[in-house]
Structure formats: structure tokens, C-alpha cells
Amino acid sequence: MEIVINFLIQTAFTVGIIFLFGLFIALCRRGFCRTIGRKGPLLLVITGAVGTPIHELSHALMCLVFGHRVDEIKLYRPAANDGNLGYVKHSYNKKNIYHQIGNFFIGIAPIICGSGVLLLLMRLTVPTVFDEFTSNIGLIAEFSYSDIAFAEIWEIFTILIRAFLAVFDFSNADNVWWWVFLALALMISSHMELSGADIKGGVKGILILMGALLAVDAVLYFVSLPALAAVTSAMVTAGFFLVSFLMIAAFFCVALLIVAWLIRGVMMIFGK
């Protein structure tokens, strides 16, 4: 039972967090398209000029990290008839476990790398906002799962609100680079959603990854329970860092929905 509990905690704070963020991003994008209506796909084609290349380059980067061969890559296809603005075709040795696990990271690459690009853009364009954001959001990583109670949950919520307000503080409105950052960030975040192919490829890797993790937990259980607890604690800490890292993407997905509502409001006022 101890093995199962530790395995479930480890999975929840790693794969579970990535899954929840992926689902949240997908729901935000779907809400954006539904809110905008027929003009939604057109706007995604426009924002895809920036967002799609970053999406596809994220896949390609992870392919290289995990030893996959990139056979073909299309960074941006605005006139594509199949609706796919870009793609990466890759091949690998199906007998190689490292390659198989890589499928998971290749699949989720747009979320991880996209968040990294957003943070880098923030650092380069509006460093003062970056400092305030990271000082707030970094506090989340200091929590551990054993500390979480209602008071701590409320504290995490207030930290997130402060971080969100730091990014979208209109006292920066006189800074042209803040507007540049917001525009680029919205274009990138609108294309961080995982496609069906991304999810299908990721499932192959995640099953092997979880199987390997369960095997390691079983070995640690019989060798040293304190070691098993230490691994779980380390993965939970990594999970909180992951939450802190991915929050920037979540913030801009929410901002994307707000933009959609504003556009719809303007369309209704001026008769579409």
C-alpha cells in the first residue's frame, strides 16, 4: 500500500500537473474560438505567425534531446487545407526505452517550452515586471504537500492573484515594450494547446515512464522506506516548481479569453 500511495503522489505532482495545465489551456482555446465564432480560426491563423513556429520548434527541440530523428518540419502553413498550421514528423527506435519515454516529453513540449519562452520574453522586454512576477510566483515552490491546509491554499491563491496583477498592471501602459510583450505572449499562448497527435504520441511515453517509476518505487520500498519518502518529497517539490513555471502560460490563456470577450462585445456593439 505504501508503494501505491507514494506512486500516486509522485504521479499527481508531475504528470497530473502537466495534464491539468494541458486541459486548462485546451479549454481556454476552445472557449476563445466559441466566443469569437466564425472569426476565431482566422485570428488563430494570424496569431499562428508567431505561436505556431514556437509550438513546432518545441517538438523539434525535444526530439533532439531524446535522440529522435526529425524527418520533416513545417513551422507555419497558413494556407493548409487540413487545419494544421504546422507539424513535425520524427522517427525513433521503438526498442529504445529512452526514445519511448521521449515521446511523452515531445508531446508536452509546447506547454513546457512555450512557458519558458514567455518567461524569457518577459525578462527581456519588461525586466521589472519579470522580477515582481518571479518573486511572487516563486513562493509557491516553497510549499510541500504535507503543509497544505485551507490556510495554505488561500495563501497560494493570494500569491497567484498578486502575480497575475503584476503581469497585467496597467501602470506599465506608458512602456511600449510592455505592450509588445503582451501581444507576443497572447500569440504564443494561443498556440500552446496540445493536438490529438501530441496527446497520442505522449501517451506512449507516459505509460513507459510511469511503469519505470513504479518499478523504482517498488525497489526503494524493499531497500529503504526513508529513501522512498525522500524521492516522493523531492518530486512534490519539483511539482510546485512546475506549477510556478507553468502559471505564466495559464495567466495568458485567461487573458486570451478576456480578449475574446472584449472582441465579442465590440462586435455586438458595432453590429459585427
CSV table of C-alpha atoms in Angstrom, one decimal:
chain,number,residue,atom,x,y,z
A,1,MET,CA,0.0,0.0,0.0
A,2,GLU,CA,2.9,2.3,0.8
A,3,ILE,CA,4.2,1.8,-2.7
A,4,VAL,CA,0.9,2.8,-4.3
A,5,ILE,CA,0.4,5.9,-2.1
A,6,ASN,CA,3.9,7.2,-3.0
A,7,PHE,CA,3.4,6.4,-6.6
A,8,LEU,CA,0.1,8.2,-6.8
A,9,ILE,CA,1.5,11.3,-5.0
A,10,GLN,CA,4.5,11.3,-7.4
A,11,THR,CA,2.3,11.0,-10.4
A,12,ALA,CA,-0.2,13.7,-9.3
A,13,PHE,CA,2.6,16.2,-8.7
A,14,THR,CA,4.3,15.6,-12.1
A,15,VAL,CA,2.2,14.1,-14.8
A,16,GLY,CA,-1.0,15.2,-13.1
A,17,ILE,CA,0.1,18.8,-13.0
A,18,ILE,CA,1.0,18.8,-16.7
A,19,PHE,CA,-2.3,17.1,-17.6
A,20,LEU,CA,-4.3,19.7,-15.7
A,21,PHE,CA,-2.4,22.6,-17.3
A,22,GLY,CA,-2.8,21.0,-20.7
A,23,LEU,CA,-6.6,20.6,-20.2
A,24,PHE,CA,-6.9,24.1,-18.9
A,25,ILE,CA,-5.1,25.5,-22.0
A,26,ALA,CA,-7.2,23.4,-24.3
A,27,LEU,CA,-10.5,24.6,-22.6
A,28,CYS,CA,-9.3,28.3,-22.8
A,29,ARG,CA,-8.5,27.9,-26.5
A,30,ARG,CA,-11.9,26.2,-27.2
A,31,GLY,CA,-13.6,29.0,-25.2
A,32,PHE,CA,-11.8,31.6,-27.3
A,33,CYS,CA,-12.9,30.1,-30.6
A,34,ARG,CA,-16.5,29.7,-29.4
A,35,THR,CA,-16.6,33.2,-28.1
A,36,ILE,CA,-15.3,34.7,-31.3
A,37,GLY,CA,-17.3,32.5,-33.5
A,38,ARG,CA,-16.5,32.2,-37.2
A,39,LYS,CA,-13.7,34.7,-36.9
A,40,GLY,CA,-11.9,32.5,-34.3
A,41,PRO,CA,-9.9,30.3,-36.8
A,42,LEU,CA,-8.9,33.4,-38.8
A,43,LEU,CA,-7.5,35.0,-35.7
A,44,LEU,CA,-5.6,31.8,-34.8
A,45,VAL,CA,-4.1,31.8,-38.3
A,46,ILE,CA,-2.9,35.4,-37.6
A,47,THR,CA,-1.5,34.7,-34.2
A,48,GLY,CA,0.0,31.5,-35.6
A,49,ALA,CA,2.6,33.5,-37.4
A,50,VAL,CA,4.4,33.7,-34.0
A,51,GLY,CA,2.8,30.9,-32.0
A,52,THR,CA,2.9,28.0,-34.4
A,53,PRO,CA,6.7,28.1,-35.1
A,54,ILE,CA,7.4,28.2,-31.4
A,55,HIS,CA,5.0,25.2,-30.9
A,56,GLU,CA,6.7,23.2,-33.6
A,57,LEU,CA,10.2,24.1,-32.6
A,58,SER,CA,9.4,22.9,-29.1
A,59,HIS,CA,8.6,19.5,-30.5
A,60,ALA,CA,11.7,19.5,-32.6
A,61,LEU,CA,13.9,20.5,-29.6
A,62,MET,CA,12.6,17.6,-27.5
A,63,CYS,CA,13.1,15.3,-30.5
A,64,LEU,CA,16.8,16.2,-30.4
A,65,VAL,CA,17.1,15.9,-26.6
A,66,PHE,CA,15.6,12.4,-26.7
A,67,GLY,CA,17.5,11.2,-29.7
A,68,HIS,CA,14.7,11.2,-32.2
A,69,ARG,CA,15.4,11.9,-35.8
A,70,VAL,CA,13.4,14.9,-37.3
A,71,ASP,CA,12.3,13.7,-40.7
A,72,GLU,CA,10.3,16.8,-41.7
A,73,ILE,CA,9.2,20.0,-40.1
A,74,LYS,CA,6.8,22.7,-41.2
A,75,LEU,CA,6.9,25.8,-39.0
A,76,TYR,CA,3.9,27.6,-40.4
A,77,ARG,CA,1.3,26.7,-43.1
A,78,PRO,CA,-1.4,29.4,-43.0
A,79,ALA,CA,-3.0,28.1,-46.2
A,80,ALA,CA,-3.1,24.4,-45.1
A,81,ASN,CA,-6.4,22.7,-46.0
A,82,ASP,CA,-6.2,20.2,-43.1
A,83,GLY,CA,-6.3,22.9,-40.4
A,84,ASN,CA,-2.8,22.0,-39.2
A,85,LEU,CA,-0.8,25.2,-39.2
A,86,GLY,CA,2.5,23.3,-38.7
A,87,TYR,CA,3.9,19.9,-37.9
A,88,VAL,CA,7.0,17.8,-37.0
A,89,LYS,CA,7.4,14.3,-38.3
A,90,HIS,CA,10.0,12.3,-36.4
A,91,SER,CA,11.2,8.7,-36.2
A,92,TYR,CA,12.9,6.7,-33.4
A,93,ASN,CA,14.0,3.3,-32.3
A,94,LYS,CA,10.9,1.6,-30.8
A,95,LYS,CA,13.1,-0.8,-28.8
A,96,ASN,CA,14.9,2.1,-27.1
A,97,ILE,CA,13.3,2.9,-23.7
A,98,TYR,CA,14.8,6.4,-23.7
A,99,HIS,CA,13.3,7.1,-27.1
A,100,GLN,CA,9.9,5.8,-25.9
A,101,ILE,CA,9.9,7.9,-22.8
A,102,GLY,CA,10.9,10.8,-25.0
A,103,ASN,CA,7.5,10.6,-26.8
A,104,PHE,CA,5.9,12.0,-23.6
A,105,PHE,CA,8.2,15.0,-23.4
A,106,ILE,CA,7.9,15.6,-27.1
A,107,GLY,CA,4.2,15.6,-26.8
A,108,ILE,CA,4.0,18.1,-24.0
A,109,ALA,CA,6.9,20.2,-25.3
A,110,PRO,CA,4.7,23.2,-26.4
A,111,ILE,CA,3.5,23.7,-22.8
A,112,ILE,CA,6.9,23.5,-21.2
A,113,CYS,CA,8.9,25.3,-23.9
A,114,GLY,CA,6.1,27.8,-24.5
A,115,SER,CA,6.1,28.8,-20.8
A,116,GLY,CA,9.9,29.2,-21.0
A,117,VAL,CA,9.7,31.4,-24.0
A,118,LEU,CA,7.1,33.6,-22.2
A,119,LEU,CA,9.3,34.0,-19.2
A,120,LEU,CA,12.3,34.8,-21.4
A,121,LEU,CA,10.3,37.4,-23.3
A,122,MET,CA,9.2,38.9,-20.0
A,123,ARG,CA,12.8,39.1,-18.8
A,124,LEU,CA,14.0,40.7,-22.0
A,125,THR,CA,11.2,43.2,-22.6
A,126,VAL,CA,9.9,44.2,-19.1
A,127,PRO,CA,12.5,43.1,-16.5
A,128,THR,CA,10.8,44.9,-13.6
A,129,VAL,CA,7.6,43.0,-14.3
A,130,PHE,CA,9.6,39.8,-14.5
A,131,ASP,CA,11.2,40.5,-11.1
A,132,GLU,CA,7.9,41.2,-9.4
A,133,PHE,CA,6.3,38.2,-11.1
A,134,THR,CA,9.0,35.7,-10.2
A,135,SER,CA,9.3,37.0,-6.6
A,136,ASN,CA,5.6,36.3,-6.1
A,137,ILE,CA,5.2,33.0,-8.0
A,138,GLY,CA,8.4,31.6,-6.7
A,139,LEU,CA,6.8,31.5,-3.2
A,140,ILE,CA,4.6,28.6,-4.4
A,141,ALA,CA,7.6,26.4,-4.8
A,142,GLU,CA,8.3,26.7,-1.1
A,143,PHE,CA,5.2,24.7,-0.1
A,144,SER,CA,5.3,21.0,0.5
A,145,TYR,CA,2.3,18.7,0.2
A,146,SER,CA,2.4,17.9,3.9
A,147,ASP,CA,1.9,21.6,4.7
A,148,ILE,CA,-1.2,22.1,2.5
A,149,ALA,CA,-4.3,23.0,4.5
A,150,PHE,CA,-7.1,25.5,4.0
A,151,ALA,CA,-4.9,28.4,5.2
A,152,GLU,CA,-2.1,27.5,2.9
A,153,ILE,CA,-4.5,27.0,-0.1
A,154,TRP,CA,-5.8,30.6,0.5
A,155,GLU,CA,-2.2,31.9,0.7
A,156,ILE,CA,-1.3,30.2,-2.6
A,157,PHE,CA,-4.4,31.8,-4.2
A,158,THR,CA,-3.5,35.2,-3.0
A,159,ILE,CA,0.1,34.7,-4.3
A,160,LEU,CA,-1.4,33.8,-7.7
A,161,ILE,CA,-3.6,36.9,-7.7
A,162,ARG,CA,-0.6,39.2,-6.9
A,163,ALA,CA,1.5,37.5,-9.7
A,164,PHE,CA,-1.4,38.0,-12.2
A,165,LEU,CA,-1.8,41.7,-11.3
A,166,ALA,CA,2.0,42.2,-11.6
A,167,VAL,CA,1.9,41.0,-15.2
A,168,PHE,CA,-1.2,42.9,-16.2
A,169,ASP,CA,-0.5,46.1,-14.2
A,170,PHE,CA,-1.7,49.0,-16.4
A,171,SER,CA,0.7,51.3,-14.7
A,172,ASN,CA,3.1,50.0,-17.3
A,173,ALA,CA,0.9,51.3,-20.1
A,174,ASP,CA,3.4,54.0,-21.0
A,175,ASN,CA,6.0,51.4,-21.7
A,176,VAL,CA,5.8,50.3,-25.3
A,177,TRP,CA,7.8,47.1,-24.5
A,178,TRP,CA,5.1,46.0,-22.1
A,179,TRP,CA,2.6,46.2,-25.0
A,180,VAL,CA,5.0,44.3,-27.3
A,181,PHE,CA,5.4,41.6,-24.6
A,182,LEU,CA,1.6,41.3,-24.1
A,183,ALA,CA,1.0,41.0,-27.9
A,184,LEU,CA,3.7,38.3,-28.4
A,185,ALA,CA,2.6,36.5,-25.2
A,186,LEU,CA,-1.0,36.3,-26.4
A,187,MET,CA,0.1,35.0,-29.8
A,188,ILE,CA,2.3,32.3,-28.2
A,189,SER,CA,-0.2,31.2,-25.6
A,190,SER,CA,-3.0,30.8,-28.2
A,191,HIS,CA,-0.9,28.0,-29.8
A,192,MET,CA,0.3,26.1,-26.7
A,193,GLU,CA,-2.7,23.6,-26.9
A,194,LEU,CA,-1.7,20.0,-27.5
A,195,SER,CA,-3.0,18.5,-30.7
A,196,GLY,CA,-4.5,15.0,-30.9
A,197,ALA,CA,-1.2,13.8,-32.4
A,198,ASP,CA,0.7,15.3,-29.5
A,199,ILE,CA,-1.5,13.5,-27.0
A,200,LYS,CA,-1.4,10.2,-28.8
A,201,GLY,CA,2.4,10.4,-29.0
A,202,GLY,CA,2.7,11.4,-25.4
A,203,VAL,CA,0.6,8.5,-24.1
A,204,LYS,CA,3.1,6.0,-25.5
A,205,GLY,CA,5.9,7.6,-23.5
A,206,ILE,CA,3.9,8.2,-20.3
A,207,LEU,CA,2.9,4.6,-19.9
A,208,ILE,CA,6.6,3.5,-20.0
A,209,LEU,CA,7.6,6.4,-17.8
A,210,MET,CA,5.0,5.5,-15.1
A,211,GLY,CA,5.9,1.9,-15.3
A,212,ALA,CA,9.6,2.7,-14.7
A,213,LEU,CA,8.7,5.0,-11.8
A,214,LEU,CA,6.5,2.3,-10.2
A,215,ALA,CA,9.4,-0.2,-10.6
A,216,VAL,CA,11.8,2.3,-8.9
A,217,ASP,CA,9.3,2.8,-6.0
A,218,ALA,CA,9.0,-0.9,-5.5
A,219,VAL,CA,12.8,-1.3,-5.3
A,220,LEU,CA,13.1,1.6,-2.9
A,221,TYR,CA,10.2,0.2,-0.7
A,222,PHE,CA,12.2,-3.0,-0.1
A,223,VAL,CA,15.6,-1.3,0.2
A,224,SER,CA,14.8,1.8,2.3
A,225,LEU,CA,11.4,3.4,3.2
A,226,PRO,CA,13.1,6.7,4.1
A,227,ALA,CA,14.7,6.8,0.6
A,228,LEU,CA,11.2,6.2,-1.0
A,229,ALA,CA,9.8,9.1,1.2
A,230,ALA,CA,12.7,11.3,0.1
A,231,VAL,CA,12.1,10.7,-3.6
A,232,THR,CA,8.4,11.4,-3.1
A,233,SER,CA,9.2,14.7,-1.3
A,234,ALA,CA,11.7,15.7,-4.0
A,235,MET,CA,9.1,15.1,-6.7
A,236,VAL,CA,6.4,17.0,-4.9
A,237,THR,CA,8.8,20.0,-4.5
A,238,ALA,CA,9.6,19.7,-8.2
A,239,GLY,CA,5.8,19.7,-8.8
A,240,PHE,CA,5.4,23.0,-7.0
A,241,PHE,CA,8.3,24.5,-9.1
A,242,LEU,CA,6.5,23.2,-12.2
A,243,VAL,CA,3.2,24.9,-11.1
A,244,SER,CA,5.1,28.1,-10.6
A,245,PHE,CA,6.7,27.8,-14.1
A,246,LEU,CA,3.5,27.0,-15.9
A,247,MET,CA,1.4,29.7,-14.3
A,248,ILE,CA,2.6,32.3,-16.8
A,249,ALA,CA,1.0,30.2,-19.6
A,250,ALA,CA,-2.2,29.8,-17.6
A,251,PHE,CA,-2.4,33.6,-17.0
A,252,PHE,CA,-2.1,34.4,-20.7
A,253,CYS,CA,-4.7,31.7,-21.6
A,254,VAL,CA,-7.1,33.5,-19.2
A,255,ALA,CA,-6.1,36.8,-20.8
A,256,LEU,CA,-6.8,35.3,-24.2
A,257,LEU,CA,-10.4,34.6,-23.1
A,258,ILE,CA,-10.8,38.1,-21.8
A,259,VAL,CA,-9.6,39.5,-25.1
A,260,ALA,CA,-12.2,37.2,-26.8
A,261,TRP,CA,-15.0,38.6,-24.6
A,262,LEU,CA,-13.9,42.1,-25.4
A,263,ILE,CA,-13.8,41.4,-29.1
A,264,ARG,CA,-17.3,39.9,-29.0
A,265,GLY,CA,-18.6,42.8,-27.0
A,266,VAL,CA,-17.2,45.3,-29.6
A,267,MET,CA,-18.7,43.2,-32.4
A,268,MET,CA,-22.1,43.2,-30.8
A,269,ILE,CA,-22.0,46.9,-30.2
A,270,PHE,CA,-21.0,47.7,-33.8
A,271,GLY,CA,-23.2,45.1,-35.4
A,272,LYS,CA,-20.5,42.5,-36.2
